[in-house]
XYZ file of C-alpha atoms in Angstrom:
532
model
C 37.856 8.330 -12.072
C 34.716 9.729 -10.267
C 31.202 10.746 -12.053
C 29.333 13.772 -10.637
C 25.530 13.708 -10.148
C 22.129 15.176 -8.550
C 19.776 13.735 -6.556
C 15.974 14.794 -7.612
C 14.220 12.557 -5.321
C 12.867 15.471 -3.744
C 10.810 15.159 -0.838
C 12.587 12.244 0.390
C 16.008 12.999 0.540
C 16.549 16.290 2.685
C 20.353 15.419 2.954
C 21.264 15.132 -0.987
C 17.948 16.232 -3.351
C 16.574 18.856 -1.195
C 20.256 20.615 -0.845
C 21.285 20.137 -4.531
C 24.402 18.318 -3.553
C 26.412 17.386 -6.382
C 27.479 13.747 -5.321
C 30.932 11.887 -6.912
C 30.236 8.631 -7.663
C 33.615 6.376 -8.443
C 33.345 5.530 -12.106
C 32.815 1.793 -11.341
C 30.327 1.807 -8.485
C 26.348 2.325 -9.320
C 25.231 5.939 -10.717
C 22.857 6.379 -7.336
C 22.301 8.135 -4.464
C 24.093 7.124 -1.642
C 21.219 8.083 0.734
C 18.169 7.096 -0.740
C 19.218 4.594 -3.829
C 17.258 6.846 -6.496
C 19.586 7.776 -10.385
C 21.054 10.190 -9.993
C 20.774 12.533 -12.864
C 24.565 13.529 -14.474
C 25.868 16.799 -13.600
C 26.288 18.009 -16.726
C 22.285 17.325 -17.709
C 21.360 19.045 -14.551
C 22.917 22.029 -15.321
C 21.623 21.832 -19.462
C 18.142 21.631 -17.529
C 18.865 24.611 -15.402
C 19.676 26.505 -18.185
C 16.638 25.807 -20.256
C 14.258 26.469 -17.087
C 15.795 30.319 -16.460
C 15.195 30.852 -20.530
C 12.218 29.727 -20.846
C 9.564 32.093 -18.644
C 11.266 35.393 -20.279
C 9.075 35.078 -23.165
C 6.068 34.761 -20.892
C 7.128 37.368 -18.205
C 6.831 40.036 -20.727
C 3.789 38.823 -22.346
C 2.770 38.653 -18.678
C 3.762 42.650 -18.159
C 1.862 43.490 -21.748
C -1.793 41.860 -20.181
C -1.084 43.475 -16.800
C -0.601 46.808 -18.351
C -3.540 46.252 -20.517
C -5.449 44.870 -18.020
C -5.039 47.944 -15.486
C -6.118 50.232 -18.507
C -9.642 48.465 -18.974
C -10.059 48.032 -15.542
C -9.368 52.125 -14.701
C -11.342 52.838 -17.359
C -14.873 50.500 -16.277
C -14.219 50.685 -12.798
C -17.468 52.655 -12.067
C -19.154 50.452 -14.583
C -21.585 48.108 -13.228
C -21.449 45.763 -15.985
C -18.046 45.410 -15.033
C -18.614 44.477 -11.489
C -20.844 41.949 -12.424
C -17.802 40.669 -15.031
C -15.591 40.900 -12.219
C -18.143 38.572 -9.957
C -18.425 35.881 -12.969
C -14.672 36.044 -13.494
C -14.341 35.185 -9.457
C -16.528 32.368 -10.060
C -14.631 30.761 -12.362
C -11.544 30.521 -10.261
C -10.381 26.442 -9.803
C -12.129 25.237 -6.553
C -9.579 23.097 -4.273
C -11.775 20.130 -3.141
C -8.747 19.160 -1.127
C -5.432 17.850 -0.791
C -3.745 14.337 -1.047
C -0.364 13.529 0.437
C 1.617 10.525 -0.404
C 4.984 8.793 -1.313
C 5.895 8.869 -4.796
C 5.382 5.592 -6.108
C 1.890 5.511 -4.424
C 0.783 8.561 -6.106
C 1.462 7.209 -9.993
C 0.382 3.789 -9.103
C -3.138 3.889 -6.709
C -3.625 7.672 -5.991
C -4.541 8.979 -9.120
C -6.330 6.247 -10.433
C -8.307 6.566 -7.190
C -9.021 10.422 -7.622
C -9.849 9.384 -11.653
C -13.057 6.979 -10.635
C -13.477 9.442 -7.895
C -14.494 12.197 -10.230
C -16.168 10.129 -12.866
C -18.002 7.426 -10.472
C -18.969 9.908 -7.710
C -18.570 13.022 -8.719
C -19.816 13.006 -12.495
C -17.321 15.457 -13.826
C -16.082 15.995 -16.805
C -11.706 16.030 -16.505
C -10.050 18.910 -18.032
C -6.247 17.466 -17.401
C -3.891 16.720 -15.032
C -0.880 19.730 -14.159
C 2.634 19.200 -12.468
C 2.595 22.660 -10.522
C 5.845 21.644 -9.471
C 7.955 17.958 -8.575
C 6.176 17.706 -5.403
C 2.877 18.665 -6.667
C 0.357 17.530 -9.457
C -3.607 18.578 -9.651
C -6.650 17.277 -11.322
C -8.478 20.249 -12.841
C -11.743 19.300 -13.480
C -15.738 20.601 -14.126
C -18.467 19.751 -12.065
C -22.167 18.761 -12.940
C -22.663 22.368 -11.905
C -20.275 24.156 -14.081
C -17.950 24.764 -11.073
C -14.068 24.414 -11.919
C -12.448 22.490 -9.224
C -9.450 20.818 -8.658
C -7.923 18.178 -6.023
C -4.188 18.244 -5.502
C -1.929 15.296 -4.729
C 1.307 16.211 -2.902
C 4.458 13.926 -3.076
C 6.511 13.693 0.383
C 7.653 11.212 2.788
C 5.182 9.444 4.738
C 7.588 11.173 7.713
C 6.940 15.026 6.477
C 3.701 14.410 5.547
C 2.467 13.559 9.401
C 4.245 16.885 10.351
C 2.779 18.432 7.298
C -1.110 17.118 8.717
C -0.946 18.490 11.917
C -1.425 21.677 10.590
C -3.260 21.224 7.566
C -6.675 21.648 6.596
C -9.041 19.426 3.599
C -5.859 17.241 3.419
C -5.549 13.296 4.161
C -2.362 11.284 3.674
C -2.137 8.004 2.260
C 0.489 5.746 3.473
C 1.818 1.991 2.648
C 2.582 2.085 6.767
C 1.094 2.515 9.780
C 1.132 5.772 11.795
C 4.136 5.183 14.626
C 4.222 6.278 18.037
C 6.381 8.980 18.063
C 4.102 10.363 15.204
C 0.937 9.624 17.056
C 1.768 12.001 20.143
C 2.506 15.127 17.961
C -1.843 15.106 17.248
C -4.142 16.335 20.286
C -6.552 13.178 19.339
C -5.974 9.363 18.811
C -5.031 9.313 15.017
C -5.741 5.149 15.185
C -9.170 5.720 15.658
C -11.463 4.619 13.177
C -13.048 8.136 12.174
C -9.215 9.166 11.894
C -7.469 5.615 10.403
C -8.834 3.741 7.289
C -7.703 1.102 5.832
C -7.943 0.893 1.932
C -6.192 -1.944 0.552
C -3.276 -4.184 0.711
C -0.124 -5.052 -0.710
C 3.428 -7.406 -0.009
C 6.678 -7.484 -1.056
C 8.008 -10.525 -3.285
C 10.721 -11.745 -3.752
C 11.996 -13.260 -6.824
C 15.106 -15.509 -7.862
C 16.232 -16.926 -10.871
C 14.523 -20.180 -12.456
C 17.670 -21.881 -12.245
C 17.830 -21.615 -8.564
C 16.658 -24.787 -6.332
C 15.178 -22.588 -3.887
C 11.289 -22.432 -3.346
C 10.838 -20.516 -0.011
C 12.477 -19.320 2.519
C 12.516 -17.496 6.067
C 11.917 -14.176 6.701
C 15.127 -14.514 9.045
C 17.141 -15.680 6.369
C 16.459 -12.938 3.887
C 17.160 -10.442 6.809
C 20.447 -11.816 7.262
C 21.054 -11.762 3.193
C 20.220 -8.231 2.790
C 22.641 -7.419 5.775
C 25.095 -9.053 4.421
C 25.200 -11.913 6.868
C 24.666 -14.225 4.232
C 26.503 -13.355 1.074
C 26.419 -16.857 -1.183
C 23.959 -19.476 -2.198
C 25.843 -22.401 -0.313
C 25.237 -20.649 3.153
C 21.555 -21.836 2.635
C 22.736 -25.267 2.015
C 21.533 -25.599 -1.508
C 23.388 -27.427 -3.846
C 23.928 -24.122 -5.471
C 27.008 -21.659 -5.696
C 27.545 -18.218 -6.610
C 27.247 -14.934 -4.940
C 23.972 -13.608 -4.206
C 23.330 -10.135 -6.352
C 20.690 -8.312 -5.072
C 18.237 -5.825 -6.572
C 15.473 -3.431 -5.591
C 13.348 -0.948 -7.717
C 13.894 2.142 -7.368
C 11.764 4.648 -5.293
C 9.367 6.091 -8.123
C 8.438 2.488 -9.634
C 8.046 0.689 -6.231
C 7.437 1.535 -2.271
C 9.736 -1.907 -2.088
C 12.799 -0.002 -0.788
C 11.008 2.013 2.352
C 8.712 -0.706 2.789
C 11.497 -3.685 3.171
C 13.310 -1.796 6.193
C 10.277 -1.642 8.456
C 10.064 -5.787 8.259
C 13.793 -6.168 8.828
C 13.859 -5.263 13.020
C 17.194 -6.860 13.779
C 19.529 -6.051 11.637
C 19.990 -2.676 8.957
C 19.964 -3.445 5.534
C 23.455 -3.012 3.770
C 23.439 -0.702 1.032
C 26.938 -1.277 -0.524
C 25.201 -4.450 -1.517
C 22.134 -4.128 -2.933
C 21.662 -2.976 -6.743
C 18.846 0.065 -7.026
C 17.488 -0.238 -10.915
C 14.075 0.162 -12.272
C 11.492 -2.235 -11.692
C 11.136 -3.907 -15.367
C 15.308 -3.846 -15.677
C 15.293 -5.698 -12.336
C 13.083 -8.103 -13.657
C 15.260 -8.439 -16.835
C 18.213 -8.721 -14.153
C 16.966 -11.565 -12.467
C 15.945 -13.343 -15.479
C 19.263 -12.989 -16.775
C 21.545 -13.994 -13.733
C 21.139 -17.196 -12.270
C 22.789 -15.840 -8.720
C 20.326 -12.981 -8.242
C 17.593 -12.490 -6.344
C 14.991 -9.235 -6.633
C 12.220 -7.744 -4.333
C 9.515 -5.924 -6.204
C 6.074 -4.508 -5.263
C 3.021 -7.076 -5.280
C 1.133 -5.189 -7.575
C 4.515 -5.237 -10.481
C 4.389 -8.680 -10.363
C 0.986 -9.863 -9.862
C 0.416 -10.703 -13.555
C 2.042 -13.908 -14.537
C 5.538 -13.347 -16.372
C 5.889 -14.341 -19.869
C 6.757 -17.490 -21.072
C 10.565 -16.658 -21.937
C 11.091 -14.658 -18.504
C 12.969 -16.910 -16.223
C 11.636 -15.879 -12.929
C 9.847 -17.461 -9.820
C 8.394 -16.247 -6.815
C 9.868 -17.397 -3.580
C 7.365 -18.572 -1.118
C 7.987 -17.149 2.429
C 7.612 -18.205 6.196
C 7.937 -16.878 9.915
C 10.006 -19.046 12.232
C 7.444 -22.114 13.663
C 4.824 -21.134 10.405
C 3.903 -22.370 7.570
C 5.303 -20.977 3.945
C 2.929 -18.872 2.106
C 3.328 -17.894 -1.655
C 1.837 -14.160 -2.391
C -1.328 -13.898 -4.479
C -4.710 -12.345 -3.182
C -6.149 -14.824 -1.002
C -2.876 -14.921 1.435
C -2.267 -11.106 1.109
C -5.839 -9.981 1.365
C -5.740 -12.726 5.302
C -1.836 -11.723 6.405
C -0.741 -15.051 5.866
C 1.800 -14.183 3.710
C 4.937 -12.905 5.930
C 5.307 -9.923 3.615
C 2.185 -8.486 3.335
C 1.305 -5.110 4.170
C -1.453 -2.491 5.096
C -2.588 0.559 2.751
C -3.604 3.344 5.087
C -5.681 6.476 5.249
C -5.545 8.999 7.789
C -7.242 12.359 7.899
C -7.819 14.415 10.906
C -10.787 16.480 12.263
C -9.844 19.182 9.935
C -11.650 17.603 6.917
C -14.434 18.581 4.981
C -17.455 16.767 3.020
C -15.762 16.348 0.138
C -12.443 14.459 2.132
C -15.576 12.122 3.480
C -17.577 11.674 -0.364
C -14.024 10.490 -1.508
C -13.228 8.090 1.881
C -16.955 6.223 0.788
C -16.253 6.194 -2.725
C -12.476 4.665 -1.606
C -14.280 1.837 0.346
C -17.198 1.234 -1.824
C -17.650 -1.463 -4.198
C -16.495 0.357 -7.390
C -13.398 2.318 -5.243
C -12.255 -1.401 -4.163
C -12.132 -2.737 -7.778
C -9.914 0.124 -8.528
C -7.515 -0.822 -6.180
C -7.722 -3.980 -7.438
C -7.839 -3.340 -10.829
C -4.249 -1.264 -10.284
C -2.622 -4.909 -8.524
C -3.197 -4.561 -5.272
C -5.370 -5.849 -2.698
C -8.879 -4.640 -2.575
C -11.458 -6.257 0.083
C -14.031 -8.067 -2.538
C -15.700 -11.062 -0.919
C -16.840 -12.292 -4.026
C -12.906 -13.445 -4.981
C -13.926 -16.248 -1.792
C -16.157 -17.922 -4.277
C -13.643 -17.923 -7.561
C -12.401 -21.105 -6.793
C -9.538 -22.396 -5.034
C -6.449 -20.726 -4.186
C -3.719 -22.819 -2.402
C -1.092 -22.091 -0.918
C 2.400 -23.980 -0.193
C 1.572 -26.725 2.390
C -2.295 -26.761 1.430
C -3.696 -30.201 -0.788
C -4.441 -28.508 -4.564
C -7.935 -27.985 -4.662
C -8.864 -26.438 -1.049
C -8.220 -24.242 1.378
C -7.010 -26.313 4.351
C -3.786 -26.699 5.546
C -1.817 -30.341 6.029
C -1.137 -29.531 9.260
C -4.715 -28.805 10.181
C -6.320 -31.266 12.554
C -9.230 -33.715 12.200
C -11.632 -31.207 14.351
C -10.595 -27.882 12.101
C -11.175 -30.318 9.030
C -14.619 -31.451 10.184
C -15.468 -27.924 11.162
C -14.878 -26.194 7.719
C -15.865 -29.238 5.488
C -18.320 -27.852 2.765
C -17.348 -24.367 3.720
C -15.890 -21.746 1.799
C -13.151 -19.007 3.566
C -13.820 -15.428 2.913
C -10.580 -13.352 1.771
C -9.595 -11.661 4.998
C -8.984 -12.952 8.769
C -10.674 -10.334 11.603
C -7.788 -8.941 14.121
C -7.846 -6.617 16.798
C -6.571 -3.703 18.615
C -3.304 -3.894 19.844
C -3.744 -5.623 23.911
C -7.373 -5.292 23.457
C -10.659 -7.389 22.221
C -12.360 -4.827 20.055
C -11.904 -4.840 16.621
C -9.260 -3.699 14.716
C -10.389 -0.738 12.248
C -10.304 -2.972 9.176
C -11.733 -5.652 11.186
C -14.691 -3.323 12.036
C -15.125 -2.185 7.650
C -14.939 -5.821 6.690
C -17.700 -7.371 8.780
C -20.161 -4.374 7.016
C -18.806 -5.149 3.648
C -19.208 -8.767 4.719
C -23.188 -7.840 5.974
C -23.651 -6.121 2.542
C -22.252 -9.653 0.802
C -25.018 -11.446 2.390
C -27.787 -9.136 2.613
C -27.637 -9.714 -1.365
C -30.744 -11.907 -2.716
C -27.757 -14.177 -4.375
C -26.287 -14.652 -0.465
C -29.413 -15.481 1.093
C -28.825 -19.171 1.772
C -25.584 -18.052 3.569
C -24.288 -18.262 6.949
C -21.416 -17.793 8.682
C -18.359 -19.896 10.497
C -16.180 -18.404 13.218
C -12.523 -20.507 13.857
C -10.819 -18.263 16.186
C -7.061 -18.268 17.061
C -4.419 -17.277 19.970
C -0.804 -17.092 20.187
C 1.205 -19.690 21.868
C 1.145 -18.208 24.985
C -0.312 -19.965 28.004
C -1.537 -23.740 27.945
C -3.605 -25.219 24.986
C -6.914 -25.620 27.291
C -6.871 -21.788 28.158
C -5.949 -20.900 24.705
C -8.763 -22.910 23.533
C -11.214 -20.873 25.841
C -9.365 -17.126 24.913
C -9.667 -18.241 20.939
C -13.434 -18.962 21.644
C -13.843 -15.259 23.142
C -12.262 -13.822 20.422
C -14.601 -15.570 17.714
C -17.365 -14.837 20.230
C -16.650 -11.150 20.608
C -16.489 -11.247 16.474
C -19.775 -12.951 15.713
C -21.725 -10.520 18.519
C -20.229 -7.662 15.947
C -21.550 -9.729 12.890
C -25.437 -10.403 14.868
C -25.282 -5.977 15.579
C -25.066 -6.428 11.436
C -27.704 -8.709 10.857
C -25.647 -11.779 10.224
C -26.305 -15.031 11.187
C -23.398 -16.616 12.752
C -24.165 -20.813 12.588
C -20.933 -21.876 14.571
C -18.453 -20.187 16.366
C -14.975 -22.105 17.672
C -11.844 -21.941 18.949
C -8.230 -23.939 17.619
C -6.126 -22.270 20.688
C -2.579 -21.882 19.381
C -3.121 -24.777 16.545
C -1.355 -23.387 12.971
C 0.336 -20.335 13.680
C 0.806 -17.886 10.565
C 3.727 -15.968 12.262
C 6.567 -16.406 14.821
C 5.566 -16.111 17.994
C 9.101 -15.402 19.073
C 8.048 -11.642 18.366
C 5.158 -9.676 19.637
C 4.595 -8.900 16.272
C 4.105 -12.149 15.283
C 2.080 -13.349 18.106
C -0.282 -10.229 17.501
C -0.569 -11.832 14.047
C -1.639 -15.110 15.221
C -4.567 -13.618 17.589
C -6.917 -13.677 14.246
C -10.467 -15.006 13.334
C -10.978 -17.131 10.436
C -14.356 -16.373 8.402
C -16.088 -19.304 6.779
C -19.097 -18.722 4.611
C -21.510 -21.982 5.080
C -25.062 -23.298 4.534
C -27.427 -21.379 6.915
C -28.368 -25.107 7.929
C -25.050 -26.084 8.798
């Protein structure tokens, strides 16, 4: 026995949504896409839908014909009327005004895009919102009246982060926001550097989790060994040597409630993910599924799982580590510095093609009140202030501070009586100049302190290498780096009290990789007594 179904994950799957493929699904296999892991809607719905859609404009085509008649009668009849030219200019006014456009994935758009284009209008703009209209599946828009009584709207379009770099090139008032970074292959198709700051901005952060059931002995775990689970490598419990059977079930949300499924691909390099194994549900039945199955185990989106579960939900959070690294647990403080294996960029990019209002909404995204929405929606935004909320620690860290166990006497001594900001300064890729969030933070970092509140603060530089090369020269490169990091914070009016290197010492990520050894070429930032 087979079931029949559609796709309507538009947008992202040209090879079964965007053809209308009716897919057969054997009757006791899971009611999704093959291709992209989305429901798929039953055939017979679909085609109730279809109906419904083709009977329900007549009524409104031929109310449409009546006011076009009618409305060719007036107009023949005033059309050397003056008073109706000037009608005809205040009727032209009127007409919506598009701002500009916004392209994203799916789940972005429901979960930070329009709550961003919300405090956008009422924080910056001071209008007054009229409503929100699907125009169709790949396109919604935020009508909306402006302090001058000028209609406008700004659209947000729903594609791939894939089609929407081809869709850029061309475009004009659009910018696409993106849970990854522009690749390579992208990056030649534009006649300018689309990693430059003007062109790149980074707005926020987020991670995957992952999440087992309480009953499960496991606490953390590699980032090599959930590769080789969700290949299928490693298909039970016991192959982790835990004390612990069963077969390992695993889930991920689907595409509209969570970027976890295109996300969790581009941190696997070594081996695909298998499909046939892995359970595509929505993100508060996956929950429910992982509380309910002691074998399970669940990746979900940072932000769906940042509030603590209730008290009958019997779920943990795994903590996670590179090979050679420590294990970090997600929360803010280990997302917000890359610590945490899993964590990820949110991106902006808009081209040269842009207009004033594309650059009012980029300030309002990285001001103060755009960064507590981002927050406020579970993710990651870049407030310093979090540094001085207390403690967070993380797994191998004493309760109660910041510093690692593995830490040596001379990092202790240095960052005694100090407090660590939220975020770690990186660079370009093979260069010494800041990376672009690198170069956003140390302003929003100068604004911190420039505050009457701040004015006993200074700052601490620790910087870091990767484990290439011997510790003495390693010491010396780590020094540069801080050094080339505090002459950025001086430009800024900061005083920098001590600047230091730790070579190679506590390594956040493999450096088996050259990802992970570009993650361990970082800069610690301390805040301190001026008089330190």
């Amino acid at each position: 026995m087979t079931r029949k179904g559609i796709c309507d994950n538009f947008g992202n799957c040209p090879s079964k949504a965007d053809q209308h493929v009716v897919i057969e699904i054997e009757s006791d296999k899971e009611f999704v896409c093959p291709d992209c892991g989305n429901r798929l809607i039953p055939l017979e719905e679909w085609q109730s839908r279809k109906k419904r859609r083709l009977l329900l404009p007549f009524p409104f085509i031929l109310l449409g014909l009546v006011g076009v008649i009618l409305a060719g009668l007036v107009f023949s009849f005033f059309k050397n009327s003056s008073a109706v030219k000037k009608k005809a200019g205040l009727t032209s006014s009127l007409q919506p005004k598009l701002l500009f456009s916004i392209i994203t994935e799916d789940c972005l758009a429901r979960s930070l895009v329009r709550p961003l284009v919300l405090g956008f209008l009422h924080e910056d703009l001071k209008g007054q919102e009229i409503g929100w209209r699907e125009r169709n599946p790949q396109s919604t828009e935020l009508s909306f009246v402006l302090p001058d009584k000028t209609q406008a709207i700004i659209n947000i379009l729903t594609q791939k982060t894939t089609d929407g770099f081809v869709h850029l090139i061309s475009a004009k008032d659009e910018l696409l926001i993106s849970c990854r970074k522009i690749q390579a292959e992208e990056l030649k198709r534009f006649p300018f550097d689309m990693t430059a700051p003007d062109h790149e901005i980074v707005i926020g952060q987020s991670a995957l989790t992952v999440m087992v059931n309480n009953q499960n002995p496991l606490n953390s775990l590699s980032l090599e060994q959930l590769e080789k689970i969700f290949s299928g490598n490693i298909t039970h419990w016991k192959e982790l040597n835990l004390p612990y059977q069963g077969e390992i079930i695993l889930f991920v949300p689907d595409q509209r409630s969570s970027c976890s499924n295109q996300t969790l691909s581009s941190f696997f390099r070594h081996m695909p993910i298998d499909r046939t194994r892995v359970k595509t549900i929505g993100i508060e039945e996956m929950k429910k599924a992982v509380s309910d199955n002691p074998t399970s185990l669940g990746i979900a989106d940072y932000p769906s799982v940042s509030q603590p579960f209730g008290a009958n939900e019997n779920v943990k959070i795994l903590s996670l580590f590179m090979k050679g690294a420590e294990a970090f647990k997600p929360n803010r403080f280990t997302i917000g510095t890359e610590e945490y294996p899993l964590a990820f960029r949110l991106y902006l990019y808009v081209t040269d093609k842009n207009s004033s209002w594309i650059q009012k909404f980029i300030h309002y995204v990285l001001s103060t009140q755009g960064q507590k929405c981002v927050s406020s929606m579970g993710f990651v935004g870049s407030g310093i202030e979090e540094a001085n909320s207390g403690s967070i620690p993380t797994t191998g860290a004493d309760e109660g501070n910041l510093i690692p166990l593995n830490a040596s006497e001379r990092y202790k001594s240095l960052v005694t009586g100090a407090k660590r900001v939220p975020f770690d300064i990186r660079f370009r890729f093979g260069s010494k100049e800041l990376d672009n969030k690198g170069i956003v933070d140390i302003k929003r970092l100068a604004q911190f302190l420039s505050e009457p509140a701040n004015k006993d603060k200074g700052v601490l530089l620790i910087g870091f290498t990767d484990n290439v090369g011997n510790h003495t020269y390693n010491l010396g490169l780590s020094f540069e780096r801080a050094q080339s990091v505090a002459n950025a914070l001086k430009k800024e009016g900061i005083i920098v009290v001590s600047v230091a290197g730790a070579g190679e010492e506590m390594p956040v990520a493999s450096n088996d990789t050259e990802a992970g050894r570009e993650k361990n070429r970082r800069v610690e930032v301390w805040l301190c007594a001026k008089k330190y």
